[in-house]
Coordinates of N, CA and C and ligand atoms in Angstrom, one line a residue:
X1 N 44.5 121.1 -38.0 CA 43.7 119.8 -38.3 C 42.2 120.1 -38.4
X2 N 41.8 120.9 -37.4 CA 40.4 121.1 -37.5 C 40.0 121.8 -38.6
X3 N 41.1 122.7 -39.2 CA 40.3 123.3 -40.0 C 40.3 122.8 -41.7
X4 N 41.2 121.9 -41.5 CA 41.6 120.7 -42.4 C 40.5 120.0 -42.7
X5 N 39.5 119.6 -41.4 CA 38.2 118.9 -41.9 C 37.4 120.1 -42.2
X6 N 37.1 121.2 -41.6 CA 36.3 122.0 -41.8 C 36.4 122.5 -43.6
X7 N 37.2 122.5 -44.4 CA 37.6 122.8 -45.8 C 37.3 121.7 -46.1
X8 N 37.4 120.3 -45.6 CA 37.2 119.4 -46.4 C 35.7 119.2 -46.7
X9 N 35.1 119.1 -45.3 CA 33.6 119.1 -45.8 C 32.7 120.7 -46.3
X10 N 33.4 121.0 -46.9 CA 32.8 122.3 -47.5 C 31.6 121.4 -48.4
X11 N 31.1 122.4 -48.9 CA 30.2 121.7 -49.9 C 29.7 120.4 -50.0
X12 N 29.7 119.4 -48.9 CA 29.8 118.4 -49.3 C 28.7 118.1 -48.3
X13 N 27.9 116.8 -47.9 CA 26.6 116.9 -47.5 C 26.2 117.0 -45.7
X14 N 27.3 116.0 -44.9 CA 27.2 116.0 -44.1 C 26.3 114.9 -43.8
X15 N 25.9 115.1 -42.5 CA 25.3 113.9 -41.5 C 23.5 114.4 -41.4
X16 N 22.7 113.5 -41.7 CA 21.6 113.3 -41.7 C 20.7 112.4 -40.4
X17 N 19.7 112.6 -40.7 CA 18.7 111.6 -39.9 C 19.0 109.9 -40.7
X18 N 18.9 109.7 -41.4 CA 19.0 109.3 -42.4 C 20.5 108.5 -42.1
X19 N 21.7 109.1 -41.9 CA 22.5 108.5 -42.0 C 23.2 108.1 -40.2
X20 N 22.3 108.7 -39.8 CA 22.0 107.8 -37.7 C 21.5 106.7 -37.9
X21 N 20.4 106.7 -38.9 CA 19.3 105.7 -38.7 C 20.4 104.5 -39.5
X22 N 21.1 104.9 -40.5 CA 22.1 103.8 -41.2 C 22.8 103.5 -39.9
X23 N 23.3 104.1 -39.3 CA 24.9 103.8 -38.5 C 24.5 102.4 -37.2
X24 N 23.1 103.1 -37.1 CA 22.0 102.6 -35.9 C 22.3 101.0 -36.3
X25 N 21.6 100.9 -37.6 CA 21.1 99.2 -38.3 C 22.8 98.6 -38.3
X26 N 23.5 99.6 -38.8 CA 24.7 98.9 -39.2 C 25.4 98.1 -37.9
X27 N 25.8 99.6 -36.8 CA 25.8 98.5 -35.6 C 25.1 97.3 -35.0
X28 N 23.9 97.9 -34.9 CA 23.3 96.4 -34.8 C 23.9 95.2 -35.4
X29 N 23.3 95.3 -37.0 CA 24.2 94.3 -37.7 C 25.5 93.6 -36.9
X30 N 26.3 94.5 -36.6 CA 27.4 93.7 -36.8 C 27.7 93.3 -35.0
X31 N 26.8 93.6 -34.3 CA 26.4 93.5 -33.0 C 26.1 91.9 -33.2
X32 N 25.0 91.4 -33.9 CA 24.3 90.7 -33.7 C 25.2 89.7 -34.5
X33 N 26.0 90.3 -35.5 CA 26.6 88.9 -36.0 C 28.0 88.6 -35.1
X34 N 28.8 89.4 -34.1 CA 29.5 88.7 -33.4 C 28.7 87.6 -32.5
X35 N 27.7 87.3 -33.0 CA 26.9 86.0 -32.0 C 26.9 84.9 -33.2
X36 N 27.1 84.8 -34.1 CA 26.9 84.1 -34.7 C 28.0 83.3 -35.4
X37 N 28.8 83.5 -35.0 CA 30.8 83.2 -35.1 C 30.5 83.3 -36.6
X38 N 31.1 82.0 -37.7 CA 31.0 82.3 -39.0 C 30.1 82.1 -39.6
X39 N 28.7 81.9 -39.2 CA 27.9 82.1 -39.8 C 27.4 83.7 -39.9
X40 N 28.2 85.0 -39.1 CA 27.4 86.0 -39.3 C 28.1 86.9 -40.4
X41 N 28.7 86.4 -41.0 CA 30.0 87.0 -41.9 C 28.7 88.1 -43.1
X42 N 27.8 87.6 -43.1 CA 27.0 88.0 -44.4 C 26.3 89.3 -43.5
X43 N 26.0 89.6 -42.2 CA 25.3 90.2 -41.6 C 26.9 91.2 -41.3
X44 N 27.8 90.7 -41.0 CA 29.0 91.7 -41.0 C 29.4 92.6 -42.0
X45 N 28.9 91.7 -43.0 CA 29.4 92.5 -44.1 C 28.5 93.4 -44.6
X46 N 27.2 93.1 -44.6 CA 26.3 94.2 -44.6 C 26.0 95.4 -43.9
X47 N 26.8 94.7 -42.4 CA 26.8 95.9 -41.7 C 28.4 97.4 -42.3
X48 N 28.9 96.9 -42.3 CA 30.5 97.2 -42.5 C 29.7 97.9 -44.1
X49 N 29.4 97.8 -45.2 CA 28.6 98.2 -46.3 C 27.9 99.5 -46.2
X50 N 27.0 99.2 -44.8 CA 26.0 100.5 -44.5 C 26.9 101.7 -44.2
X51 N 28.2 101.2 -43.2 CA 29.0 102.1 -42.6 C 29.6 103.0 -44.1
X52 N 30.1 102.1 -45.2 CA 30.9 102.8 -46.0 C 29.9 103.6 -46.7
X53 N 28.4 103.1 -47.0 CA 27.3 103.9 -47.8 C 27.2 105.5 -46.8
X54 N 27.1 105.0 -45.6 CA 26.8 106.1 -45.1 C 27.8 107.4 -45.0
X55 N 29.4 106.3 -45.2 CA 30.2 108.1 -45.6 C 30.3 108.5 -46.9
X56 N 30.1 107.7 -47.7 CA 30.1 108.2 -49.3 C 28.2 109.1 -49.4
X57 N 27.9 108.7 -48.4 CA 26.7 110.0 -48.3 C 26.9 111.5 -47.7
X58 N 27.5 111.0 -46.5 CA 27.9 111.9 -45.9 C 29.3 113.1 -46.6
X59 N 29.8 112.1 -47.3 CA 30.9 112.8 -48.3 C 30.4 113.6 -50.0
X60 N 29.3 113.3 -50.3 CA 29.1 113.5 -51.5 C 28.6 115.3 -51.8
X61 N 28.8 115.7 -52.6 CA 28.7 116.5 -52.7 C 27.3 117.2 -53.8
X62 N 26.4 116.2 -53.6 CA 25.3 116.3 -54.5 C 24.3 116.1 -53.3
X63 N 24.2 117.6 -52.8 CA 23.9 117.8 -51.5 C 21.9 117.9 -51.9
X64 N 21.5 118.2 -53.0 CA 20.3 118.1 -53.2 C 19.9 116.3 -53.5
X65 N 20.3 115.8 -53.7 CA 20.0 114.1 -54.0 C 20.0 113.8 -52.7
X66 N 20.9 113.3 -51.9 CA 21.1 113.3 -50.3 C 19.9 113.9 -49.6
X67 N 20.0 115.3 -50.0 CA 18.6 115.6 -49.0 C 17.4 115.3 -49.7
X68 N 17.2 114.8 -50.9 CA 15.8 114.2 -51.0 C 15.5 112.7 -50.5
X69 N 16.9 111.9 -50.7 CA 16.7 110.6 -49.8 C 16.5 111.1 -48.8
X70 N 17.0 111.9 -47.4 CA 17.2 111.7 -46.0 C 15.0 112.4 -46.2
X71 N 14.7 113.2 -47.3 CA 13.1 113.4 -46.9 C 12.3 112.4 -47.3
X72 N 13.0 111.4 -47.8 CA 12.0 110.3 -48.3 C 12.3 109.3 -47.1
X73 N 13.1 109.4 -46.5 CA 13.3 108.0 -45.3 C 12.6 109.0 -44.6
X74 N 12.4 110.0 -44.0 CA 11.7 110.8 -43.1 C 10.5 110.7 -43.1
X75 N 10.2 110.8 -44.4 CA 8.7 110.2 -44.7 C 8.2 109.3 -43.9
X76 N 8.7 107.9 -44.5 CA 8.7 106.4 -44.0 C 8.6 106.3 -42.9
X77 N 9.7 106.8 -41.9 CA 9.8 107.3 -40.4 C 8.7 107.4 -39.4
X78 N 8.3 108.6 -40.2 CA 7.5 108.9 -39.2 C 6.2 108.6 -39.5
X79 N 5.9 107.9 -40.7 CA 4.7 107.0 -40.6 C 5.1 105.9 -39.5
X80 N 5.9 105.7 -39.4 CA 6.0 103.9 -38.9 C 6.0 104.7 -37.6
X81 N 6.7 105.5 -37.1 CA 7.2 105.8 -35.7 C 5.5 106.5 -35.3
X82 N 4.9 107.3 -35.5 CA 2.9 107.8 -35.7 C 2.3 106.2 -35.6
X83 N 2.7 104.9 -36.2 CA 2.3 103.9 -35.7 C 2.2 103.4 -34.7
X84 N 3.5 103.6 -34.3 CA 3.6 103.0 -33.2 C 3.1 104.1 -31.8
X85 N 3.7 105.1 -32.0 CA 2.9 106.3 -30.7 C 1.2 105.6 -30.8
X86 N 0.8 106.3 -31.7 CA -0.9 105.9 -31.6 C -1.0 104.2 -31.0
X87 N -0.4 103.4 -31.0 CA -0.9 102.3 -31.0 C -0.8 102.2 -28.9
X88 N 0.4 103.0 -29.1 CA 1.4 102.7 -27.4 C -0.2 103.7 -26.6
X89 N -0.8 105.2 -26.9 CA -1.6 105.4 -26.8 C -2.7 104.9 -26.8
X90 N -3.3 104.1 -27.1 CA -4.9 103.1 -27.2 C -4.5 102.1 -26.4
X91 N -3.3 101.7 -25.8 CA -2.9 100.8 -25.0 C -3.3 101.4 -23.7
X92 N -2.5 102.5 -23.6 CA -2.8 103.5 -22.3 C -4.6 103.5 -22.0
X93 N -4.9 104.7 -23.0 CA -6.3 104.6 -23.1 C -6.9 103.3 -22.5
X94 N -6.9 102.0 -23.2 CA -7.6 100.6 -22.9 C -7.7 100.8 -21.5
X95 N -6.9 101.2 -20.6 CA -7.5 101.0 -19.2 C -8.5 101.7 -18.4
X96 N -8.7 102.6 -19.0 CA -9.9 103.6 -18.4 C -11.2 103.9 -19.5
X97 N -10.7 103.6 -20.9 CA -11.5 103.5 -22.0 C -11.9 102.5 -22.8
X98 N -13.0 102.2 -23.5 CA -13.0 101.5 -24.2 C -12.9 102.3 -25.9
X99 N -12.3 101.6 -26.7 CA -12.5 102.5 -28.1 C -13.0 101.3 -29.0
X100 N -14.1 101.8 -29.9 CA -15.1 101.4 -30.5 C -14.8 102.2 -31.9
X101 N -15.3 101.7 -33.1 CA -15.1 102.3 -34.3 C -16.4 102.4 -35.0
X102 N -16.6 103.6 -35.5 CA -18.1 103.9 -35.8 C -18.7 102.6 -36.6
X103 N -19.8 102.2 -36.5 CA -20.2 101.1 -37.9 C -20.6 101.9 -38.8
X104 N -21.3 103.1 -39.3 CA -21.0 103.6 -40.3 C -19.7 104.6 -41.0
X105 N -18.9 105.5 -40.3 CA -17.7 105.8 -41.2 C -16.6 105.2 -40.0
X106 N -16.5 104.5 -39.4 CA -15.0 103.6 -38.9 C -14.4 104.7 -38.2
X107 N -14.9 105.7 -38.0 CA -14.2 107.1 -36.7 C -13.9 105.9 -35.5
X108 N -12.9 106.3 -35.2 CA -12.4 105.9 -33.7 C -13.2 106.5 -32.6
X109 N -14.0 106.3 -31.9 CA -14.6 106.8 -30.7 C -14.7 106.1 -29.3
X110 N -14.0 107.1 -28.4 CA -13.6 106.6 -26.7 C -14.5 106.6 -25.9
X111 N -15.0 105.8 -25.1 CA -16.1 105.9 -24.2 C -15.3 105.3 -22.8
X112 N -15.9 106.3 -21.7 CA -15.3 105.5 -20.9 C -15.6 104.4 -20.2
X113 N -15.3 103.6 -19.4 CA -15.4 101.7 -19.2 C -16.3 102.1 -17.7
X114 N -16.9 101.2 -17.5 CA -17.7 101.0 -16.3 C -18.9 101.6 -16.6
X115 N -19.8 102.0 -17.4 CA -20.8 102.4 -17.3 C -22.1 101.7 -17.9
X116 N -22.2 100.8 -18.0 CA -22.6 99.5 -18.1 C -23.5 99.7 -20.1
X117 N -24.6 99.8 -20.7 CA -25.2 99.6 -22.0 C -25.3 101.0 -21.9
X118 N -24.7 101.7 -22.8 CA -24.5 103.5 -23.5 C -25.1 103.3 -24.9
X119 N -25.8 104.2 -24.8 CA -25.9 104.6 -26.4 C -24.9 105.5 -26.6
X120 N -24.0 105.4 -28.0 CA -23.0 105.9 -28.3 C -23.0 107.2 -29.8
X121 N -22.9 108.0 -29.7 CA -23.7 108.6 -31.1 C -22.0 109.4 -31.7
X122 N -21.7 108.7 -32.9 CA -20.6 109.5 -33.2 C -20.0 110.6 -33.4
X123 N -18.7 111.2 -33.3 CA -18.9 112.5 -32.9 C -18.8 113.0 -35.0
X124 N -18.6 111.9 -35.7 CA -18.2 112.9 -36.9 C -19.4 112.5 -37.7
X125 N -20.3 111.2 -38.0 CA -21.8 111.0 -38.7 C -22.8 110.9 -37.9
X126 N -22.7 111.2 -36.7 CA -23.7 111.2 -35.6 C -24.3 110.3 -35.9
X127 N -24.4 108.8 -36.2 CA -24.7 107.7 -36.2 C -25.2 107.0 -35.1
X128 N -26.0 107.0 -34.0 CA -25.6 106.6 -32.8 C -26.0 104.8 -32.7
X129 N -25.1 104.1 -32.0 CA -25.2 102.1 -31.8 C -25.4 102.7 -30.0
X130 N -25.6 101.1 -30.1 CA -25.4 100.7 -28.7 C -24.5 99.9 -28.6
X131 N -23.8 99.9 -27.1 CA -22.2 99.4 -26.4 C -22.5 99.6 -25.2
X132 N -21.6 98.4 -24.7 CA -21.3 97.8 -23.2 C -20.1 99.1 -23.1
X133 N -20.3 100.1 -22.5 CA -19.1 100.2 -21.8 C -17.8 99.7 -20.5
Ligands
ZN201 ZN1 -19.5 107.7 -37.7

């Protein structure tokens, strides 16, 4: 049996980032529409959709197309997921820092809080303002 699958998926693409990240939304989907009795039928079926896209990916055998989608959603990824880290970090920061954005080239720069009117001089146009830290 095992080796039954192992011949079957010869050549053929297999399981991606890309195709977690499908399985991820799909459940959801169909998560969120057992709350919705028959109104979630369009959300079930989209989920149930993703599931079959995801094995006719994982089954195809046009293993360079597949891997340029799973690098183009990787892309996307980790712009959005780099959004969100940086953002969760300036949160952190905010409590012992303040961060200020150059008025001449918009550099992010951290000063730390309590030190009452700083002159601030940037670290990349050496511009220097004044700020309350
Ligand atoms: Zn600057």
């Amino acid at each position: 049996m095992r080796e039954k699958i192992i011949r079957f998926m010869q050549g053929r693409y297999g399981s991606d980032k890309l195709s977690n990240f499908m399985l991820i939304i799909a459940f959801i989907l169909i998560f969120v529409s057992m709350f919705l009795g028959i109104n979630g039928f369009i959300l079930s079926g989209l989920g149930l959709a993703l599931v079959v896209l995801t094995y006719v990916r994982m089954f195809s055998r046009n293993v360079q197309k597949r891997y340029a989608e799973n690098q183009a959603f990787l892309k996307v990824y980790n712009k959005i997921k780099g959004f969100f880290t940086r953002q969760l970090g300036y949160m952190k920061q905010r409590r012992t820092h303040h961060i200020y954005s150059c008025p001449n080239c918009k550099q992010k720069l951290r000063v730390p809080r309590g030190k009452g009117n700083i002159m601030i001089t940037c670290s990349k146009c050496h511009t220097q303002f004044k700020k309350r830290s």
